[in-house]
PDB file of C-alpha atoms in Angstrom:
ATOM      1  CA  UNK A  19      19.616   3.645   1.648  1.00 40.00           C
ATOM      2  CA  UNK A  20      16.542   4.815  -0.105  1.00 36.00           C
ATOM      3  CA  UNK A  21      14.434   7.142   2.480  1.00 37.00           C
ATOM      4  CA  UNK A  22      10.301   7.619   0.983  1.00 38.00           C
ATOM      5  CA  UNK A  23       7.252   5.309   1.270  1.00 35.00           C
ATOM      6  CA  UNK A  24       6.016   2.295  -0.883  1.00 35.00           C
ATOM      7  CA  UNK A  25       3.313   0.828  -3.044  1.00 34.00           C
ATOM      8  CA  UNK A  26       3.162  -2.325  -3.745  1.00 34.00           C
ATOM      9  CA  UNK A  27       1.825  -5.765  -5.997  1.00 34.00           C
ATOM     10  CA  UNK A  28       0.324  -8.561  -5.647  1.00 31.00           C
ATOM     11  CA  UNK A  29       1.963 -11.436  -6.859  1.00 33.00           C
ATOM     12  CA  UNK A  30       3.603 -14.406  -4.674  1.00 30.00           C
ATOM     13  CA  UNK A  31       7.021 -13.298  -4.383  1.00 30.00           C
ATOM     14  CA  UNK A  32      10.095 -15.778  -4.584  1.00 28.00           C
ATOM     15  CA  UNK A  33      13.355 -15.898  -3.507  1.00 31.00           C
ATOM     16  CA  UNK A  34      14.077 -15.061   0.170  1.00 31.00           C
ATOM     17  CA  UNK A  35      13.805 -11.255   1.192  1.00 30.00           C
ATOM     18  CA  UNK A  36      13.822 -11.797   4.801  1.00 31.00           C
ATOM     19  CA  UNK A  37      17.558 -12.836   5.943  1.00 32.00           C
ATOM     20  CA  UNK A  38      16.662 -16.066   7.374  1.00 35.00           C
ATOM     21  CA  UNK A  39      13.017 -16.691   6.104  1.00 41.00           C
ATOM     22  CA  UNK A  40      11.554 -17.881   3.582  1.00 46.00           C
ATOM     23  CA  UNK A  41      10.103 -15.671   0.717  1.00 52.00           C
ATOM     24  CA  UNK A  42       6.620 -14.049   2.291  1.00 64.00           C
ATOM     25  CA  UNK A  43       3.092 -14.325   0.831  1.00 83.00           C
ATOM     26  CA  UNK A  44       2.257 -11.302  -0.459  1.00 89.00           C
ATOM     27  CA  UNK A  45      -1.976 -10.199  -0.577  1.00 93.00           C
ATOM     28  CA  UNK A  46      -3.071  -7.194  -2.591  1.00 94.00           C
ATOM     29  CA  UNK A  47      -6.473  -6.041  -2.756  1.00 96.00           C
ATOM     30  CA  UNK A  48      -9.035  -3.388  -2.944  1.00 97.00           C
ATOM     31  CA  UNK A  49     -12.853  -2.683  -2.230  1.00 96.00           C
ATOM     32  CA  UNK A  50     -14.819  -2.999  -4.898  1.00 95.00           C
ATOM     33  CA  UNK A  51     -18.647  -3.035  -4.400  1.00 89.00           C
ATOM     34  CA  UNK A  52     -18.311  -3.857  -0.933  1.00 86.00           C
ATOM     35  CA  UNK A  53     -16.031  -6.435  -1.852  1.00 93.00           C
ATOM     36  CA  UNK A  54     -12.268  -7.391  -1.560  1.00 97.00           C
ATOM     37  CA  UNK A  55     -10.104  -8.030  -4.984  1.00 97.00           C
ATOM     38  CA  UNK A  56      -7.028  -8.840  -6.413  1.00 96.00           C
ATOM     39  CA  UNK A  57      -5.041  -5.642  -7.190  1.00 95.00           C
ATOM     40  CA  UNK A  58      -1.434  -5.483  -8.547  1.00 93.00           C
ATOM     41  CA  UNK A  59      -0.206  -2.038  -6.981  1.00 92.00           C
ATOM     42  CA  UNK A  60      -1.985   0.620  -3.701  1.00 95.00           C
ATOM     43  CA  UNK A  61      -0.156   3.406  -3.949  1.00 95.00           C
ATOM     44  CA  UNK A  62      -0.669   5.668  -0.500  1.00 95.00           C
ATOM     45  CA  UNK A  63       0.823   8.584  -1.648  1.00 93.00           C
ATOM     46  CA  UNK A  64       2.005  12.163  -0.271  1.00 90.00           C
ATOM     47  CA  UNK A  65      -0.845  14.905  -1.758  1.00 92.00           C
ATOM     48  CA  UNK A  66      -4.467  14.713  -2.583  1.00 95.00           C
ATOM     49  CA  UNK A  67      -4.620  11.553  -4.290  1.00 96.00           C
ATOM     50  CA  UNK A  68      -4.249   7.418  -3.562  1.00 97.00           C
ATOM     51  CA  UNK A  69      -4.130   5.140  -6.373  1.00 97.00           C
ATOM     52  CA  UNK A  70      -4.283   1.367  -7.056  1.00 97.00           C
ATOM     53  CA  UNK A  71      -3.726  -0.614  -9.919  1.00 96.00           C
ATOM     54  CA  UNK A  72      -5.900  -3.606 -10.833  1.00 96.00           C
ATOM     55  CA  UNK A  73      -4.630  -6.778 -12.148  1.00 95.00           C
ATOM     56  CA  UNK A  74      -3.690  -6.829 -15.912  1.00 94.00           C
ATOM     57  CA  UNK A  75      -5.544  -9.264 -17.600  1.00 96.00           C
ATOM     58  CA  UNK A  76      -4.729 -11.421 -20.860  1.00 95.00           C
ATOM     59  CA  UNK A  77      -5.225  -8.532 -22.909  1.00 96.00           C
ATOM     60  CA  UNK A  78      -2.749  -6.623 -20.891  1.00 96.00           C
ATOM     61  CA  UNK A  79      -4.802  -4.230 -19.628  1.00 97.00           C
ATOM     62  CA  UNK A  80      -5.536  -3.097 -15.792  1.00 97.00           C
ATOM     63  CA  UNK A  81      -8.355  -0.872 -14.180  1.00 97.00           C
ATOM     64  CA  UNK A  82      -6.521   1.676 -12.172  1.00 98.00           C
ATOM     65  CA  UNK A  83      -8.728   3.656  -9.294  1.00 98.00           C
ATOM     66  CA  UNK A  84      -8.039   6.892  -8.060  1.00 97.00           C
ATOM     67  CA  UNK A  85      -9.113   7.515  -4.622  1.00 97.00           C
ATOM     68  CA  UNK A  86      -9.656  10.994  -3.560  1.00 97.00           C
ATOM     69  CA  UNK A  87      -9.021  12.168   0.420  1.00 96.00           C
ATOM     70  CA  UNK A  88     -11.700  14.207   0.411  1.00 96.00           C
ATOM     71  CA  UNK A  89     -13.701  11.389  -0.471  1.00 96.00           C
ATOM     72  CA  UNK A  90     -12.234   8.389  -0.469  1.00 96.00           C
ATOM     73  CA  UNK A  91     -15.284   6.517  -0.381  1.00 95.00           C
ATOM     74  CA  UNK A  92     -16.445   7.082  -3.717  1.00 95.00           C
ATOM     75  CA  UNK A  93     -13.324   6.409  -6.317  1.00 96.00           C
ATOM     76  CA  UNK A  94     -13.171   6.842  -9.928  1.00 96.00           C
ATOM     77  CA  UNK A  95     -11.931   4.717 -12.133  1.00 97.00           C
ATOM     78  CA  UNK A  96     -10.857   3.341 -15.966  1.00 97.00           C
ATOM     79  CA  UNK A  97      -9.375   0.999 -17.841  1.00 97.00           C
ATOM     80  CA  UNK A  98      -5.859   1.659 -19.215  1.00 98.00           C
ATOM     81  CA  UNK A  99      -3.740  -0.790 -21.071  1.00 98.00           C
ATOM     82  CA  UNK A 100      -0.783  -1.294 -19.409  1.00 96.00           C
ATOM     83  CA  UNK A 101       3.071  -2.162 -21.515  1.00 95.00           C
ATOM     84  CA  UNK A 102       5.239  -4.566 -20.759  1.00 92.00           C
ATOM     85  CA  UNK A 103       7.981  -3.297 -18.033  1.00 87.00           C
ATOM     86  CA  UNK A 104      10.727  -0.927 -19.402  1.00 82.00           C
ATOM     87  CA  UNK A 105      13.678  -1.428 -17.068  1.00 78.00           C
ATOM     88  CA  UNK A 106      16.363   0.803 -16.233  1.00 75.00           C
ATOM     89  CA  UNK A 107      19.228   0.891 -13.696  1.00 72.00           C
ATOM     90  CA  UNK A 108      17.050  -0.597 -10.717  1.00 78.00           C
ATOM     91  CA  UNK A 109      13.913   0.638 -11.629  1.00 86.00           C
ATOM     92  CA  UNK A 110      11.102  -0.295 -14.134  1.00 89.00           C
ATOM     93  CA  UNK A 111       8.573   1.666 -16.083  1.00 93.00           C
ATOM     94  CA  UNK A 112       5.292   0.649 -17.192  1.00 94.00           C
ATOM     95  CA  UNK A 113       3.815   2.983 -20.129  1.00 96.00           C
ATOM     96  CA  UNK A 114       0.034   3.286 -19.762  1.00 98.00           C
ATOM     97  CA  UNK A 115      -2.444   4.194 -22.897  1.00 97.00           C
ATOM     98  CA  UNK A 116      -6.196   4.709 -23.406  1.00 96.00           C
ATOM     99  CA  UNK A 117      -7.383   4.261 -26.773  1.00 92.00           C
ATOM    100  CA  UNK A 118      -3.951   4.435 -28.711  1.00 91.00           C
ATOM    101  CA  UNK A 119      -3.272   7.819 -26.269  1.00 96.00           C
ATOM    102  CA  UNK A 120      -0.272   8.007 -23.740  1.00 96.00           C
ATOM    103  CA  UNK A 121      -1.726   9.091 -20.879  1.00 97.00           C
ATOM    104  CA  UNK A 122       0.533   8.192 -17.597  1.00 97.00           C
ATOM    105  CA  UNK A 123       3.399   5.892 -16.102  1.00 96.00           C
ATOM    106  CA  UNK A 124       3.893   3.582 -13.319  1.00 96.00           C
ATOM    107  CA  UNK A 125       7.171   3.720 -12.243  1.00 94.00           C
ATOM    108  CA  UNK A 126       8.342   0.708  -9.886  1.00 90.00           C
ATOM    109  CA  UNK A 127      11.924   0.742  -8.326  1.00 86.00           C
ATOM    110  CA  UNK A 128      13.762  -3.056  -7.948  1.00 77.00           C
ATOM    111  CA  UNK A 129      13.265  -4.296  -4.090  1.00 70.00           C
ATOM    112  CA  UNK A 130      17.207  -5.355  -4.353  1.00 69.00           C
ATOM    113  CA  UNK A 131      17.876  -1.222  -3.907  1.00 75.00           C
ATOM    114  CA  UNK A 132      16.457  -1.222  -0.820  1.00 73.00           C
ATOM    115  CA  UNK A 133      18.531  -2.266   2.549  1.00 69.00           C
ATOM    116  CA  UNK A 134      16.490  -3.934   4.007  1.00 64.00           C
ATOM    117  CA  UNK A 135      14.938  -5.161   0.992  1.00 65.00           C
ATOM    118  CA  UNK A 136      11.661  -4.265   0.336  1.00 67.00           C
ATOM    119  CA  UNK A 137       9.340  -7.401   1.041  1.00 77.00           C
ATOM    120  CA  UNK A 138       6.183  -5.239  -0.958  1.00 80.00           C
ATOM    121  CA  UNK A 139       7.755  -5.102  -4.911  1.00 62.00           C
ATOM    122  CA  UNK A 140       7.263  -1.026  -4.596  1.00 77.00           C
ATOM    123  CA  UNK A 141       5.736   1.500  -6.746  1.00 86.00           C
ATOM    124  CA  UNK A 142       7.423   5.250  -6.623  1.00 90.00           C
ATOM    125  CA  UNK A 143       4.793   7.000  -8.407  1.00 95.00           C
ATOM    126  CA  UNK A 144       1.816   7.085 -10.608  1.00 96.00           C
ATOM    127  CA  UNK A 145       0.839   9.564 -13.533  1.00 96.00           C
ATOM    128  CA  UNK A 146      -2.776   9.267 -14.791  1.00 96.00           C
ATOM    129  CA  UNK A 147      -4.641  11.396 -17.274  1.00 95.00           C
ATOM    130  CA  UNK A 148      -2.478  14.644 -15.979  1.00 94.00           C
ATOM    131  CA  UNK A 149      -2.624  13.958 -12.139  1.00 95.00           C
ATOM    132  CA  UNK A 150       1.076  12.236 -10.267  1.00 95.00           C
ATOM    133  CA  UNK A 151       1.531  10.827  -7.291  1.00 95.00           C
ATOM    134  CA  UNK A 152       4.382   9.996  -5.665  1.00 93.00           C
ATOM    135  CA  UNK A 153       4.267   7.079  -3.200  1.00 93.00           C
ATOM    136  CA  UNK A 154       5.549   6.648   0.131  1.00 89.00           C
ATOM    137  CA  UNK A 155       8.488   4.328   0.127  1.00 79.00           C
ATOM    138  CA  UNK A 156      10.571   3.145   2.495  1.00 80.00           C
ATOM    139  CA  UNK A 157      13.227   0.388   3.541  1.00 80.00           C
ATOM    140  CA  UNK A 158      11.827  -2.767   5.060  1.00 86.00           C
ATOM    141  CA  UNK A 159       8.126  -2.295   4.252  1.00 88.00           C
ATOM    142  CA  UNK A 160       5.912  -5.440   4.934  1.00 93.00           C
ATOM    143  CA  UNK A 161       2.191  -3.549   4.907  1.00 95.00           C
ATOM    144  CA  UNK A 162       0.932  -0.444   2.964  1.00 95.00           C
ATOM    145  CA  UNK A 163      -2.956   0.775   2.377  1.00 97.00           C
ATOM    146  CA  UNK A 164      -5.305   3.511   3.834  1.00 98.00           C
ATOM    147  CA  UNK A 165      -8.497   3.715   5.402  1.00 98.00           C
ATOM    148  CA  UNK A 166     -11.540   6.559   4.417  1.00 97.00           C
ATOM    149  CA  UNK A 167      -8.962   8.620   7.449  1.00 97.00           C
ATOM    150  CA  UNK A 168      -5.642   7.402   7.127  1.00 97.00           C
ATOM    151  CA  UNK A 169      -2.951   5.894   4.943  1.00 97.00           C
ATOM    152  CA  UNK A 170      -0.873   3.435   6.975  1.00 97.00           C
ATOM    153  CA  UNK A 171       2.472   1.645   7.119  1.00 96.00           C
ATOM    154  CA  UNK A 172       4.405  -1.048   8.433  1.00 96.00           C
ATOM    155  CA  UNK A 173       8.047  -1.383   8.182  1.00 93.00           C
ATOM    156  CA  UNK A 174      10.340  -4.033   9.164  1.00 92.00           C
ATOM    157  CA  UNK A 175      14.060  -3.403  10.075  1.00 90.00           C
ATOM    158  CA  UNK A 176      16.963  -5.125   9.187  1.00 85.00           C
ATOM    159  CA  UNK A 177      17.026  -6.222  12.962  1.00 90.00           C
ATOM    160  CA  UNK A 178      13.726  -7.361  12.453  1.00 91.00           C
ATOM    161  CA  UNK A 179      11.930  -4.220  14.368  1.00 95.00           C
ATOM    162  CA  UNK A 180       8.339  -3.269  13.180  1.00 97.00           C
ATOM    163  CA  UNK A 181       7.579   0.336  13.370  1.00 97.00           C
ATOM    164  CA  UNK A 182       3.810   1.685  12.255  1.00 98.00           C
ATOM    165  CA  UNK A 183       2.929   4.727  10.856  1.00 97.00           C
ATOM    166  CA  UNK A 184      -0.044   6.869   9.935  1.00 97.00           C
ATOM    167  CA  UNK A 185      -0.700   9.543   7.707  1.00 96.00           C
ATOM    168  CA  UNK A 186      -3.979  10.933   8.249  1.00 96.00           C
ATOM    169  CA  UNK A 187      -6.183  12.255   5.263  1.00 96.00           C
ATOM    170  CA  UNK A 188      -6.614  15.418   7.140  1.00 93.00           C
ATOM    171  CA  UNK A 189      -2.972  16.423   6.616  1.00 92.00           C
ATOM    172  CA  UNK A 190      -2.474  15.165   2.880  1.00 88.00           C
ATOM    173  CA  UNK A 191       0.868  16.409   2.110  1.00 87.00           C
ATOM    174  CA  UNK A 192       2.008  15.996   5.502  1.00 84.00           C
ATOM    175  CA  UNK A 193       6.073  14.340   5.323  1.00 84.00           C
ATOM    176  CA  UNK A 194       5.958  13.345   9.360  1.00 91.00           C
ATOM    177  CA  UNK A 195       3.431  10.620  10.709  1.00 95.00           C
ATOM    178  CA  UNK A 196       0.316  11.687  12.431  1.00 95.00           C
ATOM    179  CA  UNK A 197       1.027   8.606  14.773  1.00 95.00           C
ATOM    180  CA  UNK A 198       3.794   6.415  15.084  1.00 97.00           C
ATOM    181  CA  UNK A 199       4.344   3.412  17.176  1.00 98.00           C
ATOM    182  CA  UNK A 200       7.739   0.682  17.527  1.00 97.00           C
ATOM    183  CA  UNK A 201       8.140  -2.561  19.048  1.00 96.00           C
ATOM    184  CA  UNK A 202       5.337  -4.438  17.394  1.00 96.00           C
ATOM    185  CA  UNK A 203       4.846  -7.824  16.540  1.00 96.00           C
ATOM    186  CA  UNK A 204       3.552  -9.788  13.887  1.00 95.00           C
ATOM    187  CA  UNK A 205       1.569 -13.201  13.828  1.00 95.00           C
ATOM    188  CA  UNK A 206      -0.009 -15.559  11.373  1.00 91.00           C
ATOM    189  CA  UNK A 207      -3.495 -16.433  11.419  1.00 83.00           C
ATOM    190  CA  UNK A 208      -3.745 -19.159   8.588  1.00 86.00           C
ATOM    191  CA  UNK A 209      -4.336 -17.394   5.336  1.00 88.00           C
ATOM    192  CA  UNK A 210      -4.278 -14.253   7.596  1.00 92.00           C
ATOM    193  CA  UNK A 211      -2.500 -12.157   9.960  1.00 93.00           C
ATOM    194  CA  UNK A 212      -2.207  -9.376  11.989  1.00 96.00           C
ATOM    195  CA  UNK A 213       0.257  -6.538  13.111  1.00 97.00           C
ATOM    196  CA  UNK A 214       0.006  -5.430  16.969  1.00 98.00           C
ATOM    197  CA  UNK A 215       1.606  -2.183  18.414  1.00 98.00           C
ATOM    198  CA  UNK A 216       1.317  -0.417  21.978  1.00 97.00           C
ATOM    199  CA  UNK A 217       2.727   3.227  22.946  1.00 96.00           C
ATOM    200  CA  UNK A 218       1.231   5.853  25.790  1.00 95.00           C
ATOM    201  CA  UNK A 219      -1.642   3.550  26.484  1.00 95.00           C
ATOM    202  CA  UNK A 220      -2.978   3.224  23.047  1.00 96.00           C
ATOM    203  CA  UNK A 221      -3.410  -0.109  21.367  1.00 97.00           C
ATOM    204  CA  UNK A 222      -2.837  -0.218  17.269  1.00 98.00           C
ATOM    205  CA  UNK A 223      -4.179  -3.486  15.688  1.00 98.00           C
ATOM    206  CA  UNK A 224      -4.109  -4.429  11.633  1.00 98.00           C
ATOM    207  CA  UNK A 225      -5.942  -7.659  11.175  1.00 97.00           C
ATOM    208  CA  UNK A 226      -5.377  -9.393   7.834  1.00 96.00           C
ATOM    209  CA  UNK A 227      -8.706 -11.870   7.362  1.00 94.00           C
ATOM    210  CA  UNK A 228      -7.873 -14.961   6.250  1.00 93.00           C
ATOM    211  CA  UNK A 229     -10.770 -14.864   3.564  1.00 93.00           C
ATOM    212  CA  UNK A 230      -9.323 -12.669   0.890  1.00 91.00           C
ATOM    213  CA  UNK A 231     -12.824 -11.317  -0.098  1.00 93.00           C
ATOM    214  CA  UNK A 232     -13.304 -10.057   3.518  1.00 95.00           C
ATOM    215  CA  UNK A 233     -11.480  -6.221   4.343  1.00 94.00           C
ATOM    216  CA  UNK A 234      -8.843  -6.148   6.144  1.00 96.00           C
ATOM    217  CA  UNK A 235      -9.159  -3.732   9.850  1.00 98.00           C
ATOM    218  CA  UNK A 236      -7.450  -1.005  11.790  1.00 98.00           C
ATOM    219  CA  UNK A 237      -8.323  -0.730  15.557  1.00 98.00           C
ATOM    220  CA  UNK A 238      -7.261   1.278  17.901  1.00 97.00           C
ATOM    221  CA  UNK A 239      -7.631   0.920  21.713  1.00 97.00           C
ATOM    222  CA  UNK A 240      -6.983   3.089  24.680  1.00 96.00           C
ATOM    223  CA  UNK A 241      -6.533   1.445  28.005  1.00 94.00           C
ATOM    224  CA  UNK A 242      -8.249  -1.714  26.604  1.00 92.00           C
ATOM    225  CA  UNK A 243     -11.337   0.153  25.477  1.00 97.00           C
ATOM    226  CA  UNK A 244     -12.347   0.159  21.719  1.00 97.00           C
ATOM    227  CA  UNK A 245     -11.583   3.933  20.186  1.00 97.00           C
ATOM    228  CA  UNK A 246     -12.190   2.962  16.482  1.00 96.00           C
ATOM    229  CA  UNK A 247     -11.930   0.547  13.808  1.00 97.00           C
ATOM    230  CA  UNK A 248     -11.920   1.111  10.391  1.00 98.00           C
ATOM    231  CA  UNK A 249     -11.959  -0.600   7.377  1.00 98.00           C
ATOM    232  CA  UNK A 250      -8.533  -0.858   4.672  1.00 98.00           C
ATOM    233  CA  UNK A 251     -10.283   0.275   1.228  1.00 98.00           C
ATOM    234  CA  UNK A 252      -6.869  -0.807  -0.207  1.00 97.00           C
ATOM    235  CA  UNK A 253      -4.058  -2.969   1.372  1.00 97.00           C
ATOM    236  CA  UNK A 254      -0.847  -5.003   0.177  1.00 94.00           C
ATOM    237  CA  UNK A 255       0.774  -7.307   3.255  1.00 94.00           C
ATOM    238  CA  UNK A 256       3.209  -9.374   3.732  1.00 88.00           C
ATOM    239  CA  UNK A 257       3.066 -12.225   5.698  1.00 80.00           C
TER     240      UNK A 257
END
C-alpha cells in the first residue's frame, strides 16, 4: 500500500477502477479570471506551495500555476513545454523546459500501484524553476483541490467508505488533517455532483456544478446553520 496524498488529471479515464463500476468521469479545472478551466494536474501539496498544470496543447506545451498559501488568491504563472512521459517501474516522468532550459519535473506514479486504485491518475510531485512540491497521495482518492484556506480530500475505500480531509493553509506542512470526517456519501447531479459528510454536529458539503465553467464549493454547517462556504480555486473529481 502506498500511504501520501494525490494530484491528479483531467482526462476521461477508461477501464474500470471501481470493482464493480464502470470507469468514472473525471473533471479537472482551475480559476482563471474568475473563470473555471480545463487543467491536466492540482497538486495540493505538503509546504508552502500548490501547483496545477494546464492542459498541453498541440505544441506540447502547458501553463503551470503556482499558488502560494499566503496568498493563494493571486497565482503566478508560465508557460513550460512539457515532454512526452518517461516511464519507469510504475511511475512516469514528464521533463519540463523553458526556452531550450531544464527547469523542473512532474513526476506521476501508475494508479495500478495503488490498492484501492487510485480513481484521480496521481501526481507525486512537482519541481518548477528551483521550488518542489510533493503532493498528497493516497489510496482510493476520488476528489483533490484547495480553497484560499484549505486543501481538501476525498478518499474512497476498497469497501467503498468515503473519508474527507482538510489541510488548512494555516498549518502548511502540517502531516495530520485539520478536520476529518467518515461515513459520507456521494451523489450525481447530471454533469455534477456532490460529496456529503456529518461528525460532532458539523455538516461538510463539496458541490461539483454541473456547468464546468462554474467553481466548484465547500460548505460547512453546524447544527443546520451556514458556517462558511468557499470557493475550490483548483479541483479534480471523480464522479
Amino acid at each position: 500500500m502506498i500511504r501520501r496524498l494525490a494530484l491528479v488529471p483531467l482526462a476521461l479515464l477508461t477501464g474500470s477502477l471501481l470493482t464493480g463500476a464502470a470507469a468514472p468521469d473525471v473533471r479537472t479545472a482551475v480559476a482563471v479570471a474568475g473563470r473555471m478551466t480545463p487543467a491536466w494536474f492540482v497538486c495540493d501539496a505538503a509546504g508552502p506551495f500548490d501547483f496545477v498544470v494546464g492542459q498541453k496543447d498541440s505544441r506540447g506545451q502547458a501553463r503551470i500555476f503556482r499558488f502560494s498559501k499566503v496568498a493563494p488568491n493571486s497565482p503566478s504563472s508560465a508557460v513550460y513545454a512539457v515532454a512526452d512521459g518517461d516511464p519507469g517501474a510504475g511511475q512516469v516522468h514528464y521533463a519540463l523546459t523553458r526556452k531550450g532550459r531544464d527547469v523542473g519535473d512532474l513526476h506521476a506514479v501508475n494508479p495500478g500501484v495503488f490498492d484501492p486504485p487510485a480513481a484521480l491518475p496521481p501526481l507525486s510531485s512537482v519541481e518548477v524553476d528551483g521550488v518542489r512540491a510533493e503532493c498528497r497521495l493516497e489510496e482510493g482518492l476520488i476528489f483533490t483541490g484547495f480553497t484560499a484556506r484549505r486543501g481538501v480530500s476525498v478518499i474512497r475505500s476498497a469497501k467503498g467508505e468515503l473519508t474527507y480531509r482538510t489541510f488548512d493553509f494555516a498549518r502548511p506542512n502540517a502531516a495530520t488533517p485539520s478536520a476529518e470526517a467518515g461515513g459520507g456519501s456521494q451523489s450525481r447531479r447530471g454533469a455534477g455532483g456532490a460529496f456529503r459528510f456529518g461528525k460532532a454536529g458539523y455538516g461538510y458539503e463539496i458541490a461539483i456544478p454541473a456547468a464546468a465553467s462554474a467553481p466548484a464549493t465547500l460548505t460547512v454547517t453546524r447544527g443546520g446553520r451556514l458556517v462558511q462556504r468557499e470557493p475550490f480555486l483548483a479541483y479534480s473529481a471523480a464522479f
